[in-house]
């Protein structure tokens, strides 16, 4: 056991007191505190595991804290610890000192800091703390490979030292490193024999990583001639364990020890170990999670430093997790309270306790990126008195958003709770007894129920404890239920100015509603530093993106699926392609086409289809068309909060999906007339659903392609006008035909010309039948409040009766000239009366009816002034009774129809929060 005796004796020498003991005291200490280690392997002590030797109550006068002794000619004045603005504190995490080059980079940053005095807190090299914990785990598991793992630790630090040190500095460090490794080997052997290590032994072993990185960095800085010492913070930082894996600093004792340390080690630059400290009994311990940040904050408070800079691998604190919200921005400033709230709710800022020491003295914390020195970082400090002069953008009121996943809601409900003192105490007493962590609490003022969130892994124990605690109340009916709602996430909005800003909550919930997110619970403290909502786990990222977009005016992103890439659909895709960059840069609108569905094949993408190559990509990666899979793919992307399906077909089957899509929160944009002109009950059901939800259904292009006909009608109705009649030429095809049916031309000749020019459907009978016009009439009739079916609209067909049964369009066109005389007579009769023929649709709101027919109009009538394929619609209303309101323009063609659809998509984006 000789080697282990040496290890324990060495442990006593290097414990936080670092007392220099004479041989007699060594023997006394070893015999009194380490006697259990000499018992047999089956002894009680070995079965229970190793315990850490207790240190002295106070440190002796000989303190080892650096490689060089204090110079004897240092004056007393120089040995006194100066505090205040002359000190700046830096903290470098394991990633920052992870390699020899990075340690050199850290040294450069320290040397370039023009502060008069600097204290630098360093973590162990990257991965070393994990390696040290692994040593403990292997040793107590009696895994012989702990020796090889320890050699790997030695090799890592030895190789780094050879890269950055030379001469006496290298020899000194390597000597100390080998000495430490030898002691650790003996100690780990003892742990191996015992099969267990106490927390104190573990803390002592794990803390070596910080000791080695601090020593190496100090030697690199001293190579440059800078007055620098390294500090083992176990000599200085005294903390009291409080349970729950936390510690409380003893500032008074720590301050006394710091002054004593500095009196023996005065210098301009101090390299201090992070993470490790001592208990009041001088037993090594750690500062637990994010301990190095905590060390830096405590040191900043002890030195009353000008600033504490936390160096990390990100540019600062983001307004939201950039892995979830690509548009998240770096925040220039945060108040202490904002940083506290965001870190509590899972944001990668600082641990909340890190903020406490510096907040007491108003010491600002800077978060900087060591790999991007040009980034200014984020400053955490007291709010500026000039904050009210900031521009009044919403992001000045809500600074950031954070989320916590894998939670469950517990709802304790019952009329017997109201007015009964101690109910909440009993509930949370039961929760405390099972050791569960309550993340959020919400209670209505009626006291009828208490709802709170706990980690999902703890909810079963919580529910069982509550069922047991309130068994009698549940049996008697005083409590109605203890319900668990699993699969929840918390979304928190954090901001100092929310308290003084009306409407912040309204904006938050409005954004969630527009993204079709259901809120399950709400909590807001009276300080109004945060508003917390509970949502379904699968909605969390979608909710986060929606609210971030609302407050930061980041891109309003819409995941789109295009159905029917025919003439109109492909033209729309071209327009989307051409406008994409302009919409992003000037209007913050990101329209991302996630899928294109044709009748036989479809193209899907997880990030958005390259619209310049969609045809080529469809050939390469297209798959068999499947509507269910298509919708699931476009809507299932939770990184994009809004989904829109654009139906560019004339298919009644696809129109039948609209209701289910809207119910799922999918917005619908379409020129397809089938849904709005189909069965009345289905139309009413569709419109009722639209009115009840924040899901939008836009169909401007169903009536006038790109003309604002539906929106004009809505505007009149919404402003209180009364519609009397809507009359119009709704068909671009029939407009073209009758505008050119003159000067002795034959009707069949004009129809053939229109067909060749692409104005008609492949079978011109689809246009000449008047059914398409009838559908537009029924849509406008229903928008005006009339409950009419398509069958209620009399339609005058221009297809001669004998030709309606023709087998093909070709046969129809061959037979049509036989009926030219009939059409010519009508045209000549009109001409003789000074009139023209126009094929119109009429909605007679006053008499609650509609009609589609060929009518005659005087040549000075607006309908007689048309040319080409223009449409014209006249609204006669109570306001526009003598002089109807007229909308006129191209009403057919792929470009204008696609433009009308595009306009609806942009209107949707505006409704969803894009700047107008």
Short mmCIF file of C-alpha atoms in Angstrom, two decimals, residues 439-749:
data_model
loop_
_atom_site.label_atom_id
_atom_site.label_comp_id
_atom_site.label_asym_id
_atom_site.label_seq_id
_atom_site.Cartn_x
_atom_site.Cartn_y
_atom_site.Cartn_z
CA UNK A 439 -41.02 24.54 -14.61
CA UNK A 440 -44.19 26.66 -14.76
CA UNK A 441 -47.38 27.19 -12.75
CA UNK A 442 -50.72 28.57 -13.94
CA UNK A 443 -53.81 29.05 -11.79
CA UNK A 444 -57.11 30.72 -12.60
CA UNK A 445 -58.39 33.29 -10.10
CA UNK A 446 -61.41 31.08 -9.45
CA UNK A 447 -59.02 28.59 -7.81
CA UNK A 448 -60.96 25.84 -9.57
CA UNK A 449 -57.78 24.31 -10.98
CA UNK A 450 -54.01 24.43 -10.71
CA UNK A 451 -51.93 23.56 -13.77
CA UNK A 452 -48.17 23.14 -13.79
CA UNK A 453 -45.44 21.78 -16.07
CA UNK A 454 -42.82 19.22 -15.09
CA UNK A 455 -40.22 17.29 -17.09
CA UNK A 456 -41.91 14.39 -18.88
CA UNK A 457 -39.60 11.84 -17.26
CA UNK A 458 -40.86 12.93 -13.82
CA UNK A 459 -44.59 13.17 -14.54
CA UNK A 460 -45.48 9.57 -13.72
CA UNK A 461 -44.08 9.89 -10.19
CA UNK A 462 -45.80 13.27 -9.77
CA UNK A 463 -49.19 11.94 -10.89
CA UNK A 464 -48.93 8.92 -8.58
CA UNK A 465 -47.93 11.14 -5.64
CA UNK A 466 -50.88 13.47 -6.24
CA UNK A 467 -53.32 10.57 -6.67
CA UNK A 468 -52.10 9.16 -3.35
CA UNK A 469 -52.09 12.50 -1.53
CA UNK A 470 -55.60 13.45 -2.68
CA UNK A 471 -57.16 9.97 -2.73
CA UNK A 472 -59.89 10.91 -0.27
CA UNK A 473 -60.69 14.21 -2.04
CA UNK A 474 -60.90 12.40 -5.38
CA UNK A 475 -63.15 9.67 -3.96
CA UNK A 476 -65.42 12.26 -2.34
CA UNK A 477 -65.65 14.36 -5.49
CA UNK A 478 -64.01 17.45 -3.98
CA UNK A 479 -61.34 17.02 -6.66
CA UNK A 480 -62.57 15.89 -10.05
CA UNK A 481 -59.28 14.84 -11.60
CA UNK A 482 -55.52 14.80 -11.65
CA UNK A 483 -54.93 14.87 -15.41
CA UNK A 484 -51.66 14.54 -17.29
CA UNK A 485 -51.19 16.09 -20.73
CA UNK A 486 -47.98 14.66 -22.24
CA UNK A 487 -45.86 15.78 -25.20
CA UNK A 488 -45.72 19.48 -24.37
CA UNK A 489 -43.18 22.24 -24.85
CA UNK A 490 -42.81 25.68 -23.31
CA UNK A 491 -42.30 28.79 -25.39
CA UNK A 492 -41.19 31.89 -23.50
CA UNK A 493 -41.05 35.47 -24.78
CA UNK A 494 -38.60 37.56 -22.77
CA UNK A 495 -38.23 41.33 -22.63
CA UNK A 496 -37.59 44.09 -20.10
CA UNK A 497 -39.98 46.52 -21.77
CA UNK A 498 -42.98 44.26 -21.98
CA UNK A 499 -44.26 45.70 -18.70
CA UNK A 500 -44.65 49.20 -20.14
CA UNK A 501 -45.85 48.23 -23.61
CA UNK A 502 -49.53 47.59 -24.29
CA UNK A 503 -50.30 44.95 -26.87
CA UNK A 504 -47.25 42.72 -26.51
CA UNK A 505 -49.35 39.79 -25.32
CA UNK A 506 -51.90 40.45 -28.05
CA UNK A 507 -49.19 40.38 -30.72
CA UNK A 508 -47.78 37.15 -29.34
CA UNK A 509 -51.09 35.31 -29.28
CA UNK A 510 -52.13 36.77 -32.61
CA UNK A 511 -48.98 35.34 -34.21
CA UNK A 512 -49.68 31.93 -32.64
CA UNK A 513 -53.29 31.99 -33.81
CA UNK A 514 -52.31 32.87 -37.38
CA UNK A 515 -49.91 29.92 -37.39
CA UNK A 516 -52.82 27.76 -36.18
CA UNK A 517 -51.08 26.98 -32.87
CA UNK A 518 -53.27 26.00 -29.93
CA UNK A 519 -52.09 27.30 -26.54
CA UNK A 520 -52.65 24.85 -23.68
CA UNK A 521 -51.56 26.98 -20.72
CA UNK A 522 -50.33 30.52 -20.08
CA UNK A 523 -48.24 32.09 -17.32
CA UNK A 524 -47.07 35.66 -16.91
CA UNK A 525 -45.47 37.19 -13.85
CA UNK A 526 -46.51 40.64 -12.71
CA UNK A 527 -42.98 41.84 -13.53
CA UNK A 528 -43.83 41.04 -17.16
CA UNK A 529 -40.26 40.03 -17.96
CA UNK A 530 -41.65 36.97 -19.67
CA UNK A 531 -44.82 35.51 -21.10
CA UNK A 532 -44.83 31.73 -21.07
CA UNK A 533 -47.12 29.49 -23.09
CA UNK A 534 -47.41 25.73 -23.31
CA UNK A 535 -47.96 24.20 -26.75
CA UNK A 536 -47.88 20.73 -28.27
CA UNK A 537 -44.35 19.47 -28.70
CA UNK A 538 -44.83 18.99 -32.44
CA UNK A 539 -45.93 22.64 -32.74
CA UNK A 540 -43.02 24.09 -30.79
CA UNK A 541 -40.64 25.02 -33.62
CA UNK A 542 -43.53 26.22 -35.75
CA UNK A 543 -44.71 28.43 -32.85
CA UNK A 544 -41.19 29.72 -32.22
CA UNK A 545 -40.75 30.74 -35.85
CA UNK A 546 -44.18 32.35 -35.97
CA UNK A 547 -43.66 34.61 -32.93
CA UNK A 548 -40.08 35.42 -33.85
CA UNK A 549 -41.23 36.49 -37.30
CA UNK A 550 -43.96 38.65 -35.75
CA UNK A 551 -41.66 40.55 -33.39
CA UNK A 552 -38.52 40.72 -35.47
CA UNK A 553 -40.13 41.23 -38.87
CA UNK A 554 -37.91 38.45 -40.09
CA UNK A 555 -39.02 36.79 -43.27
CA UNK A 556 -42.62 35.69 -43.32
CA UNK A 557 -41.94 32.21 -44.60
CA UNK A 558 -44.67 30.17 -46.26
CA UNK A 559 -44.21 26.54 -47.26
CA UNK A 560 -46.12 26.15 -50.51
CA UNK A 561 -47.35 23.21 -52.52
CA UNK A 562 -48.31 23.86 -56.15
CA UNK A 563 -50.97 21.50 -57.52
CA UNK A 564 -51.36 21.38 -61.29
CA UNK A 565 -48.19 22.57 -63.05
CA UNK A 566 -50.04 23.03 -66.37
CA UNK A 567 -50.20 26.29 -68.27
CA UNK A 568 -51.34 28.45 -65.34
CA UNK A 569 -49.36 26.52 -62.69
CA UNK A 570 -46.09 26.64 -64.63
CA UNK A 571 -46.59 30.35 -65.34
CA UNK A 572 -47.07 30.94 -61.61
CA UNK A 573 -43.85 29.04 -60.88
CA UNK A 574 -42.02 31.30 -63.34
CA UNK A 575 -43.42 34.42 -61.66
CA UNK A 576 -42.44 33.09 -58.21
CA UNK A 577 -38.93 32.38 -59.50
CA UNK A 578 -38.53 35.86 -60.97
CA UNK A 579 -39.77 37.68 -57.86
CA UNK A 580 -38.19 35.50 -55.15
CA UNK A 581 -35.13 37.67 -54.41
CA UNK A 582 -37.10 40.94 -54.52
CA UNK A 583 -39.69 39.59 -52.07
CA UNK A 584 -36.99 38.43 -49.66
CA UNK A 585 -34.86 41.55 -49.77
CA UNK A 586 -37.52 44.26 -49.94
CA UNK A 587 -40.56 42.72 -48.27
CA UNK A 588 -39.14 40.02 -45.97
CA UNK A 589 -41.33 37.39 -47.64
CA UNK A 590 -39.89 33.95 -48.28
CA UNK A 591 -42.20 31.86 -50.48
CA UNK A 592 -40.71 28.39 -50.43
CA UNK A 593 -42.16 25.83 -52.85
CA UNK A 594 -41.76 22.50 -51.03
CA UNK A 595 -43.67 20.40 -53.55
CA UNK A 596 -45.15 20.36 -57.07
CA UNK A 597 -47.92 17.83 -57.76
CA UNK A 598 -49.03 16.83 -61.25
CA UNK A 599 -51.62 14.27 -62.30
CA UNK A 600 -49.02 11.49 -62.58
CA UNK A 601 -45.86 12.60 -60.78
CA UNK A 602 -44.72 14.94 -58.02
CA UNK A 603 -41.51 16.62 -56.90
CA UNK A 604 -40.78 17.12 -53.18
CA UNK A 605 -38.03 19.03 -51.36
CA UNK A 606 -37.14 19.51 -47.70
CA UNK A 607 -35.63 22.97 -48.17
CA UNK A 608 -37.43 24.41 -51.20
CA UNK A 609 -37.37 23.56 -54.89
CA UNK A 610 -35.04 25.44 -57.23
CA UNK A 611 -37.71 26.98 -59.45
CA UNK A 612 -35.24 27.61 -62.25
CA UNK A 613 -34.84 23.81 -62.65
CA UNK A 614 -38.11 22.33 -61.46
CA UNK A 615 -38.89 20.54 -64.71
CA UNK A 616 -35.40 19.04 -64.84
CA UNK A 617 -35.56 18.06 -61.17
CA UNK A 618 -38.95 16.44 -61.68
CA UNK A 619 -37.45 14.26 -64.41
CA UNK A 620 -34.51 13.32 -62.14
CA UNK A 621 -36.18 12.95 -58.76
CA UNK A 622 -39.90 12.86 -59.45
CA UNK A 623 -42.02 10.19 -57.79
CA UNK A 624 -45.49 8.81 -58.33
CA UNK A 625 -48.18 11.36 -57.45
CA UNK A 626 -49.73 10.77 -54.03
CA UNK A 627 -51.95 13.52 -52.63
CA UNK A 628 -51.77 12.34 -48.99
CA UNK A 629 -47.97 12.13 -49.02
CA UNK A 630 -47.73 15.46 -50.84
CA UNK A 631 -49.85 17.33 -48.29
CA UNK A 632 -48.08 15.68 -45.35
CA UNK A 633 -44.69 16.66 -46.76
CA UNK A 634 -45.57 20.30 -47.40
CA UNK A 635 -47.45 20.76 -44.12
CA UNK A 636 -45.27 18.51 -41.96
CA UNK A 637 -42.23 20.79 -42.08
CA UNK A 638 -42.34 22.30 -38.59
CA UNK A 639 -39.46 24.64 -39.34
CA UNK A 640 -41.86 26.75 -41.40
CA UNK A 641 -44.87 28.03 -39.43
CA UNK A 642 -47.21 28.66 -42.37
CA UNK A 643 -48.40 26.30 -45.11
CA UNK A 644 -50.34 27.16 -48.28
CA UNK A 645 -51.56 24.85 -51.02
CA UNK A 646 -52.15 26.48 -54.41
CA UNK A 647 -54.62 24.56 -56.59
CA UNK A 648 -54.10 25.56 -60.22
CA UNK A 649 -56.42 22.88 -61.60
CA UNK A 650 -60.10 22.91 -62.52
CA UNK A 651 -60.60 19.56 -60.78
CA UNK A 652 -63.65 19.10 -58.55
CA UNK A 653 -61.96 16.17 -56.74
CA UNK A 654 -59.11 18.39 -55.58
CA UNK A 655 -61.60 21.10 -54.60
CA UNK A 656 -63.16 18.49 -52.32
CA UNK A 657 -60.00 18.48 -50.18
CA UNK A 658 -60.21 22.18 -49.27
CA UNK A 659 -62.30 21.73 -46.14
CA UNK A 660 -59.89 19.20 -44.59
CA UNK A 661 -56.90 21.32 -45.52
CA UNK A 662 -58.35 24.42 -43.91
CA UNK A 663 -59.26 22.44 -40.81
CA UNK A 664 -55.63 21.31 -40.50
CA UNK A 665 -54.45 24.93 -40.64
CA UNK A 666 -53.38 24.85 -44.29
CA UNK A 667 -54.16 28.04 -46.22
CA UNK A 668 -55.68 27.56 -49.69
CA UNK A 669 -55.21 29.79 -52.76
CA UNK A 670 -56.90 28.83 -56.03
CA UNK A 671 -58.38 29.87 -59.40
CA UNK A 672 -60.43 26.62 -59.32
CA UNK A 673 -64.14 27.55 -59.43
CA UNK A 674 -65.44 24.09 -58.50
CA UNK A 675 -65.51 24.53 -54.71
CA UNK A 676 -67.29 27.89 -54.64
CA UNK A 677 -69.77 27.01 -57.40
CA UNK A 678 -70.42 23.45 -56.25
CA UNK A 679 -73.18 22.28 -53.88
CA UNK A 680 -74.38 25.17 -51.70
CA UNK A 681 -74.08 23.29 -48.40
CA UNK A 682 -70.41 22.53 -49.06
CA UNK A 683 -69.72 26.15 -49.96
CA UNK A 684 -71.42 27.39 -46.77
CA UNK A 685 -69.49 24.86 -44.71
CA UNK A 686 -66.22 26.01 -46.27
CA UNK A 687 -66.93 29.72 -45.67
CA UNK A 688 -68.07 29.08 -42.09
CA UNK A 689 -64.83 27.25 -41.33
CA UNK A 690 -62.82 30.08 -42.82
CA UNK A 691 -64.59 32.67 -40.66
CA UNK A 692 -64.10 30.63 -37.49
CA UNK A 693 -60.36 30.16 -37.88
CA UNK A 694 -57.21 32.04 -38.75
CA UNK A 695 -56.79 29.84 -41.81
CA UNK A 696 -57.24 31.73 -45.05
CA UNK A 697 -58.98 30.78 -48.29
CA UNK A 698 -58.30 33.10 -51.25
CA UNK A 699 -59.98 32.70 -54.64
CA UNK A 700 -59.82 36.08 -56.40
CA UNK A 701 -58.73 34.42 -59.65
CA UNK A 702 -61.88 32.28 -59.82
CA UNK A 703 -63.93 35.14 -61.33
CA UNK A 704 -61.75 37.63 -63.16
CA UNK A 705 -58.29 36.05 -63.39
CA UNK A 706 -56.13 38.97 -62.26
CA UNK A 707 -58.94 41.53 -61.97
CA UNK A 708 -59.96 42.59 -58.42
CA UNK A 709 -63.60 41.55 -58.67
CA UNK A 710 -64.14 39.45 -55.52
CA UNK A 711 -62.10 41.88 -53.39
CA UNK A 712 -64.06 44.85 -54.80
CA UNK A 713 -67.35 43.14 -53.97
CA UNK A 714 -66.11 42.34 -50.45
CA UNK A 715 -64.96 45.90 -49.93
CA UNK A 716 -68.39 47.24 -50.88
CA UNK A 717 -70.19 44.83 -48.56
CA UNK A 718 -67.80 45.27 -45.63
CA UNK A 719 -68.17 49.06 -45.78
CA UNK A 720 -71.97 48.78 -45.58
CA UNK A 721 -72.96 49.28 -49.20
CA UNK A 722 -75.93 47.32 -50.58
CA UNK A 723 -75.47 45.40 -53.81
CA UNK A 724 -78.38 45.75 -56.26
CA UNK A 725 -76.98 44.11 -59.38
CA UNK A 726 -73.72 42.74 -60.77
CA UNK A 727 -73.56 42.52 -64.55
CA UNK A 728 -70.55 41.64 -66.61
CA UNK A 729 -68.74 40.02 -69.45
CA UNK A 730 -66.91 37.34 -67.50
CA UNK A 731 -65.46 35.23 -70.29
CA UNK A 732 -62.32 36.47 -72.05
CA UNK A 733 -62.95 33.92 -74.78
CA UNK A 734 -66.53 35.08 -75.49
CA UNK A 735 -65.46 38.70 -75.14
CA UNK A 736 -62.89 38.14 -77.92
CA UNK A 737 -65.41 36.31 -80.11
CA UNK A 738 -68.13 38.98 -79.93
CA UNK A 739 -65.67 41.88 -80.14
CA UNK A 740 -64.56 40.45 -83.50
CA UNK A 741 -67.91 39.15 -84.73
CA UNK A 742 -68.65 42.10 -87.03
CA UNK A 743 -68.07 43.51 -90.50
CA UNK A 744 -69.68 40.52 -92.19
CA UNK A 745 -67.38 37.89 -90.65
CA UNK A 746 -68.82 34.43 -90.06
CA UNK A 747 -69.30 33.25 -86.49
CA UNK A 748 -67.44 29.96 -87.12
CA UNK A 749 -64.51 31.89 -88.61
#
